[in-house]
Coordinates of C-alpha atoms in Angstrom, one line a residue:
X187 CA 61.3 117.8 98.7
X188 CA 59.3 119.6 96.1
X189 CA 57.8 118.3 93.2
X190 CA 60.3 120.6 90.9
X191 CA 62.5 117.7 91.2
X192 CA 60.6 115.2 90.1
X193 CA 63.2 114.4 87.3
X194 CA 63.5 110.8 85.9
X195 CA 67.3 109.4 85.5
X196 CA 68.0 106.5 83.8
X197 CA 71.2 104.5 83.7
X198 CA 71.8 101.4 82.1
X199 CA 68.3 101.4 81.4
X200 CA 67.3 101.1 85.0
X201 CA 65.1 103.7 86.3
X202 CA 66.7 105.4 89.6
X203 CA 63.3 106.7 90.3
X204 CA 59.6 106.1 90.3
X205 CA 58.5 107.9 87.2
X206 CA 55.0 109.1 88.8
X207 CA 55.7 109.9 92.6
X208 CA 59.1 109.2 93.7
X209 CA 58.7 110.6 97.1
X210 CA 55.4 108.1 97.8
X211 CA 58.2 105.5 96.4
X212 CA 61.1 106.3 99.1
X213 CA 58.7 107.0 102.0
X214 CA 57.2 103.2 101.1
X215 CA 61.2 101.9 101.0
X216 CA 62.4 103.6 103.8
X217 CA 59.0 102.6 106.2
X218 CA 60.1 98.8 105.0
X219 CA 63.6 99.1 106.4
X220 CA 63.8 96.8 109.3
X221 CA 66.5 98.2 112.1
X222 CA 66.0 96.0 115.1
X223 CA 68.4 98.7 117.1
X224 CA 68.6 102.4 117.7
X225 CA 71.2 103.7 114.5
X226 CA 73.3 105.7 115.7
X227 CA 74.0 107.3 112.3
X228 CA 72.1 106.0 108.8
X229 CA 74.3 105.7 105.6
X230 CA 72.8 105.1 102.6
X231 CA 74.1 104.0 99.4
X232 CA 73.8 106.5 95.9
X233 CA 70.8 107.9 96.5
X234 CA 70.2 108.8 93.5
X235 CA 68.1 112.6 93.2
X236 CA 67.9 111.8 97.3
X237 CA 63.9 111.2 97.7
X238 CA 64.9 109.5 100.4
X239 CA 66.6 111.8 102.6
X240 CA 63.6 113.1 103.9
X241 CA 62.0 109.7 104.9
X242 CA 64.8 108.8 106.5
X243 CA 65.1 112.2 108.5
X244 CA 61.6 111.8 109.6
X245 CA 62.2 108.0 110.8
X246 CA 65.5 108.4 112.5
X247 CA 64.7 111.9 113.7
X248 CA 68.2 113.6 115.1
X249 CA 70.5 110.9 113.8
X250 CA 72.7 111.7 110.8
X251 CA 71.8 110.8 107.2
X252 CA 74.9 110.3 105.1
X253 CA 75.1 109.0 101.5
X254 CA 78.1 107.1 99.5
X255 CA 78.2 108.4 95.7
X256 CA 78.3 106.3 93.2
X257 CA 78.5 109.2 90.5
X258 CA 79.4 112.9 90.5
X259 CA 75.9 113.4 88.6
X260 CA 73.7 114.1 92.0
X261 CA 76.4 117.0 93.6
X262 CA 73.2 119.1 93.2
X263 CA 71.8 117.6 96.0
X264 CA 74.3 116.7 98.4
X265 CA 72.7 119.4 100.9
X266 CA 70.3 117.3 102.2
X267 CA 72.6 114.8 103.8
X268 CA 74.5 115.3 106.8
X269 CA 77.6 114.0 104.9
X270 CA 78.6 112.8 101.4
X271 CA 81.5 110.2 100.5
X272 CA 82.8 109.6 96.8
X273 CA 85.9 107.9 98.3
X274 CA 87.9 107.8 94.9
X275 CA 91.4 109.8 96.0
X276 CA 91.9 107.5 99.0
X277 CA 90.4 104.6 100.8
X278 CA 86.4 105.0 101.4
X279 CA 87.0 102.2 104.2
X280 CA 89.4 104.7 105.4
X281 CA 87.2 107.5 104.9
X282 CA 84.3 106.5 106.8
X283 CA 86.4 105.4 110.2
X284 CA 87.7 108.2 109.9
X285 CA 84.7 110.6 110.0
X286 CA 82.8 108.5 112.1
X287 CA 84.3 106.5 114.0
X288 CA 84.8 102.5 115.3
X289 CA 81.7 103.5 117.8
X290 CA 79.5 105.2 115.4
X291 CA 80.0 102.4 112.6
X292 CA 79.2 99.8 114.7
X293 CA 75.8 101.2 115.5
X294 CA 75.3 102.5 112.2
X295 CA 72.1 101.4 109.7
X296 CA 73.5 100.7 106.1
X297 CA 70.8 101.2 103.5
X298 CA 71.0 100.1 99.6
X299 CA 69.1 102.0 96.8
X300 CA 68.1 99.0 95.0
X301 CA 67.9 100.6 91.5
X302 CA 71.2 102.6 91.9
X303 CA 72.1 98.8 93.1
X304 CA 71.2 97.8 89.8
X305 CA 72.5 100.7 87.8
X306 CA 75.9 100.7 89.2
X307 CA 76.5 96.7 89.8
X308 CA 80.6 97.3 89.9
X309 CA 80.1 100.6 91.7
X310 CA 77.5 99.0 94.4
X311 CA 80.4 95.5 94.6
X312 CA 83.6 98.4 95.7
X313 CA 81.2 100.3 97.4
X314 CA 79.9 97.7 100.1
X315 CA 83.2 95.7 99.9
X316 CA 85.0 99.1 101.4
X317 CA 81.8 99.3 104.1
X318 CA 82.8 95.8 105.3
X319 CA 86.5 96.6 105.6
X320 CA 85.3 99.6 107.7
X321 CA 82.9 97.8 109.5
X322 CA 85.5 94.9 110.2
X323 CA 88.0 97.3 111.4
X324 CA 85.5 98.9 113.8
X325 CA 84.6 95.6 114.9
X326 CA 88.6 94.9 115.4
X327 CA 89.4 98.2 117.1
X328 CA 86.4 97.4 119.5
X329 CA 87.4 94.2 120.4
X330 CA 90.8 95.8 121.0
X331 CA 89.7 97.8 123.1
X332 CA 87.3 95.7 125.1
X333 CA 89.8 93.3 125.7
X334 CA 92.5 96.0 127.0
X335 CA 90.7 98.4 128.4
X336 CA 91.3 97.5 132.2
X337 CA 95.0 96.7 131.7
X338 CA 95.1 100.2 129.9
X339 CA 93.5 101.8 132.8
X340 CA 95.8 100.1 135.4
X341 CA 98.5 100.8 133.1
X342 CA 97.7 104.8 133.4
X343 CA 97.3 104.7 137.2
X344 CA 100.9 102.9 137.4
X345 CA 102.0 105.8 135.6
X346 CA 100.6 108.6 137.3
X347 CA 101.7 106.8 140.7
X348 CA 105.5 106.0 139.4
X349 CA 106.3 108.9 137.2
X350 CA 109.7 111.2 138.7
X351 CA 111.1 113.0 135.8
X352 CA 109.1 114.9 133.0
X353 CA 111.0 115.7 129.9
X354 CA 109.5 117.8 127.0
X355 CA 111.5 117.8 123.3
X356 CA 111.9 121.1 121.6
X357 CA 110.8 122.0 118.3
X358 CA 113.4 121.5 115.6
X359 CA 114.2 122.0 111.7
X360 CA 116.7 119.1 111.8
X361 CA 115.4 115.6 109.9
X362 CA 114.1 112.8 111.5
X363 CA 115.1 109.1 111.1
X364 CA 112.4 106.8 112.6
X365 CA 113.7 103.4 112.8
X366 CA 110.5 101.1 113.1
X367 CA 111.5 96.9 113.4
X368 CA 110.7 95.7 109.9
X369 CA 113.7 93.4 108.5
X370 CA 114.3 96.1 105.9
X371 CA 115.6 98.3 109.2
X372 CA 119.1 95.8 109.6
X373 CA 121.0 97.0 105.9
X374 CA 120.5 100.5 107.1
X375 CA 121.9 99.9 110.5
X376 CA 125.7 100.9 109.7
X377 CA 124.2 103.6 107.3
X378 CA 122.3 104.9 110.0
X379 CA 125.5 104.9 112.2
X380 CA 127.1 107.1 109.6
X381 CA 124.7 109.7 109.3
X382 CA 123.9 109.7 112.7
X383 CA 124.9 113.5 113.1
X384 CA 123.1 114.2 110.0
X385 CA 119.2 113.4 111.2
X386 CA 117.4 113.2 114.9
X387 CA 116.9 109.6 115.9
X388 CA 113.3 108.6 117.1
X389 CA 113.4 105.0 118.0
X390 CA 110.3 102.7 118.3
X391 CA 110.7 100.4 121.6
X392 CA 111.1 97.4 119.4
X393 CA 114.6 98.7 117.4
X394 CA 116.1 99.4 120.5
X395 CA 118.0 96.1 120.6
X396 CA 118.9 96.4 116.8
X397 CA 120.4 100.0 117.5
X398 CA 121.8 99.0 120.6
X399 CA 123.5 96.0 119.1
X400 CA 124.6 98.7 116.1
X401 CA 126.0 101.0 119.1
X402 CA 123.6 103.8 117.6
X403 CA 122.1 105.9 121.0
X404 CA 118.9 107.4 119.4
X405 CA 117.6 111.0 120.5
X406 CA 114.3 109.3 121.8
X407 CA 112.4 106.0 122.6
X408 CA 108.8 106.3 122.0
X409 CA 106.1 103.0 122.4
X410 CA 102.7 103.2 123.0
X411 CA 101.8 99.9 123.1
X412 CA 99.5 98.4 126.1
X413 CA 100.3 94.7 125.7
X414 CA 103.1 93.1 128.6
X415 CA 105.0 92.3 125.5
X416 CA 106.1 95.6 125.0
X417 CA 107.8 95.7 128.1
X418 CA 110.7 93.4 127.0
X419 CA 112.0 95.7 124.6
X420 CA 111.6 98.6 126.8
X421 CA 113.9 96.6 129.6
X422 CA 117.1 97.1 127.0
X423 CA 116.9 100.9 127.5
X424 CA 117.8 100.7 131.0
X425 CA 120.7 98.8 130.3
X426 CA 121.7 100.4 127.4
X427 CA 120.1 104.2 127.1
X428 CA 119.8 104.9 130.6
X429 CA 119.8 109.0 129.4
X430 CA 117.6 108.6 126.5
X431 CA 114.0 109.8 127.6
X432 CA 111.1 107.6 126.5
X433 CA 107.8 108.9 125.2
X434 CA 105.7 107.3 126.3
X435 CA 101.1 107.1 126.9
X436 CA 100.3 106.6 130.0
X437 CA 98.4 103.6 128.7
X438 CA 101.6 102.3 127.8
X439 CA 103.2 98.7 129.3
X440 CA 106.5 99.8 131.4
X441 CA 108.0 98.3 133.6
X442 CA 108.0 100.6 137.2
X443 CA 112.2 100.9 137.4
X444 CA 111.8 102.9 134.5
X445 CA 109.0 105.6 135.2
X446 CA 111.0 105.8 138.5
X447 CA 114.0 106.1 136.9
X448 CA 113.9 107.4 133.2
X449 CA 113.2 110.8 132.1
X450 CA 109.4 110.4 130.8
X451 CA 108.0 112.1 127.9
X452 CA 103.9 111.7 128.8
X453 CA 102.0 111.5 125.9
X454 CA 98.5 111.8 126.1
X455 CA 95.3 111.0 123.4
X456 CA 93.4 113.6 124.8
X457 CA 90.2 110.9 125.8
X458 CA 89.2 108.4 128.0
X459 CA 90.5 107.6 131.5
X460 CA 93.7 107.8 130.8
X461 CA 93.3 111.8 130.4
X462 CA 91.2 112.2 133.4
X463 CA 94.3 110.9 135.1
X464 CA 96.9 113.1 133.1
X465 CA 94.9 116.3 133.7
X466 CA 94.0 115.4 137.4
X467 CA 97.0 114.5 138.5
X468 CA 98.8 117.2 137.2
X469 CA 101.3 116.1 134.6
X470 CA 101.8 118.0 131.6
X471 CA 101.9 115.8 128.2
X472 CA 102.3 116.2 124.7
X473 CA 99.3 115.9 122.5
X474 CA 99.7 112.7 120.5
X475 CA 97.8 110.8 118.2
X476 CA 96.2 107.7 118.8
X477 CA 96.7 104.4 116.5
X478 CA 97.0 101.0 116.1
X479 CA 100.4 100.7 115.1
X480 CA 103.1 103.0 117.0
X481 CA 104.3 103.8 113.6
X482 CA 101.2 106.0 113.0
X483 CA 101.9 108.2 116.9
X484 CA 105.9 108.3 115.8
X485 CA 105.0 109.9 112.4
X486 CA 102.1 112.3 113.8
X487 CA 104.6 112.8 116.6
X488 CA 107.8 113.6 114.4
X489 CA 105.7 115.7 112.6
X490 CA 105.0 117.8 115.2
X491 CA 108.5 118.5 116.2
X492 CA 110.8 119.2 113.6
X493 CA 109.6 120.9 110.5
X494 CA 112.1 118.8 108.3
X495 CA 111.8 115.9 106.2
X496 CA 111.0 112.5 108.4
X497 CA 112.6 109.3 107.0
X498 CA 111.4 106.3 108.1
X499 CA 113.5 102.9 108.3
X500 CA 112.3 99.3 108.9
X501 CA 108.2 100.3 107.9
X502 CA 107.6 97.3 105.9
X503 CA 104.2 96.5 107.1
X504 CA 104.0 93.3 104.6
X505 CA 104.3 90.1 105.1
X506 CA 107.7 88.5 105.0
X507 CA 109.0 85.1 103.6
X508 CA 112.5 85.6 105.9
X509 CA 112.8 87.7 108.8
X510 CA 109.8 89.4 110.7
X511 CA 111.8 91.8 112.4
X512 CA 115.1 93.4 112.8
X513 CA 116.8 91.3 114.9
X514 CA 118.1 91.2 117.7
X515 CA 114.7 91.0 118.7
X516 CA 113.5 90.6 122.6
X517 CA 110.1 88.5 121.7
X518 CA 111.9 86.7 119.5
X519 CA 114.4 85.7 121.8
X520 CA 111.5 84.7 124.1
X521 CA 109.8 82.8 121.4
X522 CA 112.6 81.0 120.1
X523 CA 113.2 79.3 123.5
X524 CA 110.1 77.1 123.2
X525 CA 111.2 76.4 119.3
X526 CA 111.7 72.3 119.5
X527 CA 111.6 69.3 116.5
X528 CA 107.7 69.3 116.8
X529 CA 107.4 72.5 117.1
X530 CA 110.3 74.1 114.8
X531 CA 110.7 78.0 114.2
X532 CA 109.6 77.5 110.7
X533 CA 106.4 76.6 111.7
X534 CA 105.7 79.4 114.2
X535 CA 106.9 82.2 111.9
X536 CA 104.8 80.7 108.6
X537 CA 101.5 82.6 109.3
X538 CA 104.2 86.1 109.2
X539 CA 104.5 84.8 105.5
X540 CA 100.9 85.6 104.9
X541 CA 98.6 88.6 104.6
X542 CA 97.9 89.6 107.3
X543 CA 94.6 91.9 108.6
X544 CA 96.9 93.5 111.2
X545 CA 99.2 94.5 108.6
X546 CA 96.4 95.3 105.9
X547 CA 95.1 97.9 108.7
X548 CA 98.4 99.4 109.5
X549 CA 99.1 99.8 105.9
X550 CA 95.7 101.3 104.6
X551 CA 96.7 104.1 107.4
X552 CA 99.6 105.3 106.2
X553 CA 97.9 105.1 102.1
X554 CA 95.1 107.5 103.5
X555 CA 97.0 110.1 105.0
X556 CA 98.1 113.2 103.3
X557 CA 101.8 114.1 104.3
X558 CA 102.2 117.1 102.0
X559 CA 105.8 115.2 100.7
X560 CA 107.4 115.1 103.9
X561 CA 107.2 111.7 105.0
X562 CA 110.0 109.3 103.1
X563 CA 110.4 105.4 103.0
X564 CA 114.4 104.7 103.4
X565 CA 116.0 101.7 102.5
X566 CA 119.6 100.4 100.9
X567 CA 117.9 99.9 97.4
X568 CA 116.2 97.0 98.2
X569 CA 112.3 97.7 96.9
X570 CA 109.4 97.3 99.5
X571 CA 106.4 94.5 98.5
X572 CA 104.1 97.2 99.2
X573 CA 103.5 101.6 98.2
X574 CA 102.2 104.2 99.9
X575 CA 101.3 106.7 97.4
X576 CA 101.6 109.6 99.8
X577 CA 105.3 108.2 101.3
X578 CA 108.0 108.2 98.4
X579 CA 110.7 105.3 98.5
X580 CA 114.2 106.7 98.9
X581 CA 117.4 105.2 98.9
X582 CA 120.5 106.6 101.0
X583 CA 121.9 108.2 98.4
X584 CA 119.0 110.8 98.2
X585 CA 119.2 110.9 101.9
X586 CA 123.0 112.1 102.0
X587 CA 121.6 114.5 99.0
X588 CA 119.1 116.2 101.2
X589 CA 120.6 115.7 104.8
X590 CA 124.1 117.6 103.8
X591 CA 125.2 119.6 107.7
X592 CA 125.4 118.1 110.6
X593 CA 122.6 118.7 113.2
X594 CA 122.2 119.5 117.1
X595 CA 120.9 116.3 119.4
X596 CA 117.3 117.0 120.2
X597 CA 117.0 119.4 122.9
X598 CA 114.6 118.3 126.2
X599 CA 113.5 120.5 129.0
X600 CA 113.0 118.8 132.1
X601 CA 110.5 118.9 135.5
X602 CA 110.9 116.9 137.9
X603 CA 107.7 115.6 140.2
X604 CA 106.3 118.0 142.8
X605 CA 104.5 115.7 145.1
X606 CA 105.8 112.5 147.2
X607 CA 104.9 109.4 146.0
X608 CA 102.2 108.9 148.9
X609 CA 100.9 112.1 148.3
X610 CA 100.2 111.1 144.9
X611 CA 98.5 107.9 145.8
X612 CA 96.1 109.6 148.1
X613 CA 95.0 112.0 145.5
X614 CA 94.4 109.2 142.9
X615 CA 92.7 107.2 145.1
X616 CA 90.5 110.5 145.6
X617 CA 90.0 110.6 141.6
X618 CA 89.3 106.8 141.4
X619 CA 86.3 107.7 143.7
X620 CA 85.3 111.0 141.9
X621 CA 85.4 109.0 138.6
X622 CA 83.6 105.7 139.9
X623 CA 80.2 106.2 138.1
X624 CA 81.4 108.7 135.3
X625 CA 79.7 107.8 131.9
X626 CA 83.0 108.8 130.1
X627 CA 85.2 106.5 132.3
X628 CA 82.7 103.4 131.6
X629 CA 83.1 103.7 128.1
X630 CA 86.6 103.8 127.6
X631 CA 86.3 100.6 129.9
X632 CA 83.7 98.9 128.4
X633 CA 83.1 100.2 125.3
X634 CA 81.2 97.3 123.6
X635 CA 78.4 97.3 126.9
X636 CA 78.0 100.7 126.2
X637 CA 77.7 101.1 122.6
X638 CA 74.9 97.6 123.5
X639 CA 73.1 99.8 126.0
X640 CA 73.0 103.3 123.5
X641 CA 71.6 100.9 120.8
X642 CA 69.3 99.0 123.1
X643 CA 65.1 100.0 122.0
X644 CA 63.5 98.0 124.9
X645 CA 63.7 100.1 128.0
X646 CA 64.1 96.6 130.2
X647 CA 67.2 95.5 128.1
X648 CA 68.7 98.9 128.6
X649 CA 67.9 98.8 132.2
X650 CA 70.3 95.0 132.1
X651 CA 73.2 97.0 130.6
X652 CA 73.0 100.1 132.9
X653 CA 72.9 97.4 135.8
X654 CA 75.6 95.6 134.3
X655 CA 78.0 98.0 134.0
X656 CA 77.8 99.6 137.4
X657 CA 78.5 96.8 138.7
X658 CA 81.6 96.2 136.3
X659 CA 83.0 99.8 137.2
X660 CA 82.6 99.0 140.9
X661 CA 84.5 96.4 140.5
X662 CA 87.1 97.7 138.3
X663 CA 87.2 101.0 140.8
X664 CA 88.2 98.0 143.3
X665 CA 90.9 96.4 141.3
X666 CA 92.5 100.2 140.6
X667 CA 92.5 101.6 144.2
X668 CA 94.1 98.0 145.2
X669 CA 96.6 98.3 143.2
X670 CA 97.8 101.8 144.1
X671 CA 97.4 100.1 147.9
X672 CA 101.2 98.4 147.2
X673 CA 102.7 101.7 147.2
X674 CA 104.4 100.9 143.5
X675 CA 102.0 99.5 142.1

């Protein structure tokens, strides 16, 4: 910093900056912040003329300074942060995940400019109230993971070990109707039927009943979902789309008839164990994008193959005072079983009526992303409860409008699996071992002790972590090669 810019602003009639040595002011602040952990970025909020980049640069040495504007007034000297957000065209929440990161935020040093605090009072309430959504959601996708890591793992080995019949979709120019499980998806269902040679059918595991019930085969199945609940709707395409391949992550919950049996389209998120696997066991896969709702993979996905316009059916992603999904519905047959006079089905859908954080994340997804217009909501007139700016609402009648000639079914080329299944068991068994201590393998299975260790100061408490997790990847390494030892795991 030089003393050229030792310019006073004033807003409100609060003074952003010390009128007589604003860099002695910021290197005072920033040598009074208290960070009890090791940051692995620093944000701070408006900045103001940025005397404090510096301080902070010197203090955190190698870790990246980033700043949220509060006004367009300071562009001048955005150069001296690593980053800037203004988060005005779309979701800063959104923004900042997606530039840094659930592992990053949560090991991330927030820092307030007090005056632009004071300067900017609404500004500074949206501003921190979009860093606690972020921070919540990193906290939430963390949790996710920490809790299904393992099963994810086992999940990936099960497919590696099971897997017969590659299939791989070729690119198209026909449209795409994604049929997603919100109630909106059943008053489309004989509309669907009728166009069904106009548009390429991706199907989310969960509308497989409701299109089955319909008698509408789709092109494709796709679920990424980790969770033994997904395996219930994935049972009805053996009985009723025994020809339909499913795309499907190898983290994915399947159950073993069907990688034996189906034609498989791999998917893969290009990180983590799950990869290692892919790559090392030699099965080819299609880049997909990883999400927390399928919705998010199917419309990266769809994307990807066909340059045509995508329509989606049954995304509601609200809550619902009726229905919570198309039905038939497998879970909801499940759950409905154990609906009694004490315990009536009202009661156990009411929380679906309410807001729900799930949703709210889902949602703020598919409101950040640019489509460039060719991403459309379909329904039969009826209007959604919620908008996506960057996803128009469309009716049928536009559909029929813009889907006119009929199209080819979606092409697949197939492979079929080169080594027996024993062979294949012995060489990932050999990878399990290869990957037993692998840093990258212990933190896509125990993300939260490793983001603890990386922001551990005291050499003796990261010493407990390291310890720690050895001794959990031993263990998991255990529970992996024992599970190949059944033969179909």
């Amino acid at each position: 910093m030089t003393n050229e810019r030792t310019v006073v602003f004033t807003v409100n009639g609060v003074r952003l900056h010390s009128a007589y040595n604003p860099q002695a002011e910021a290197e005072r602040f920033v040598s009074s912040l208290e960070a009890p952990f090791l940051p692995k970025a620093v944000i701070v909020t408006e900045p103001a003329l940025s005397y404090i980049a510096e301080p902070l640069k010197k203090r955190f040495p190698g870790i990246p300074v980033c700043a949220i504007r509060y006004s367009e007034s300071f562009k001048d000297v955005d150069s001296y942060f690593t980053q800037v957000f203004y988060g005005k065209e779309k979701s800063l929440a959104e923004e900042l995940f997606s530039y840094f990161g659930e592992e990053t935020l949560s090991a991330s040093l927030f820092v307030s400019w007090q005056p632009s605090a004071k300067a900017f009072p609404k500004e500074d309430e949206n501003v921190w109230e979009e860093i606690k959504k972020a921070v919540l959601k990193s906290r939430d996708v963390l949790a996710t993971r920490t809790y299904f890591s393992k099963r994810w793992a086992k999940n990936a080995v099960r497919f590696c070990a099971l897997i017969k019949t590659q299939a791989f979709p070729q690119k198209t120019d026909s449209p795409v109707i994604i049929c997603a499980s919100g109630p909106s998806l059943t008053p489309s269902l004989p509309l669907i039927k009728k166009n069904r040679n106009r548009a390429i059918v991706l199907a989310l595991s969960s509308a497989v009943s409701p299109l089955k019930k319909e008698g509408i085969v789709p092109d494709m199945i796709l679920s990424t979902d980790g969770g033994y609940w997904a395996k219930a709707h994935l049972r009805e395409c053996h009985f009723a789309f025994r020809e339909v391949p499913l795309a499907l992550s190898a983290e994915s919950a399947c159950p073993s008839k069907l990688l034996l049996e189906h034609a498989v389209v791999p998917l893969s998120y290009g990180d983590g164990i799950s990869e290692s696997l892919i790559k090392e066991s030699g099965i080819k896969a299609l880049h997909a994008e990883r999400n927390g709702t399928v919705s998010g993979t199917a419309a990266c996905l769809a994307l990807k193959l066909s340059t045509g316009p995508i329509f989606f059916c049954g995304l509601d992603l609200s809550p619902s005072s009726g229905k919570v999904h198309a039905e038939p519905n497998q879970n909801e047959n499940r759950d409905s079983l154990r609906d009694m006079k004490l315990c009536t089905k009202e009661t156990r859908l009411t929380p679906s009526h309410f807001a729900s954080p799930s949703l709210d994340l889902y949602a703020s997804w598919f409101r950040s992303r640019n489509f460039n217009g060719r991403i459309f909501r379909l329904s039969l007139g009826s209007k959604y409860k919620n908008s996506f700016p960057n996803i128009p609402d469309v009716d049928w009648n536009f559909f029929e409008k813009t889907c006119t000639a009929p199209v080819k079914p979606l092409a697949f080329s197939f492979t079929g699996s080169e080594k027996e299944n024993t062979n294949r068991i012995k060489d990932l068994e050999q990878i399990l071992d290869d990957h037993r201590a692998d840093p990258v393998w212990q933190k896509d299975a125990f993300p939260a002790l490793c983001i603890l260790r990386e922001r551990s100061i005291s050499g003796e408490q990261k010493a407990q972590y390291e310890s720690q997790i050895n001794k959990e990847s031993e263990k998991l390494n255990g529970e992996l090669k024992a599970l190949l030892a059944g033969g179909h795991p």
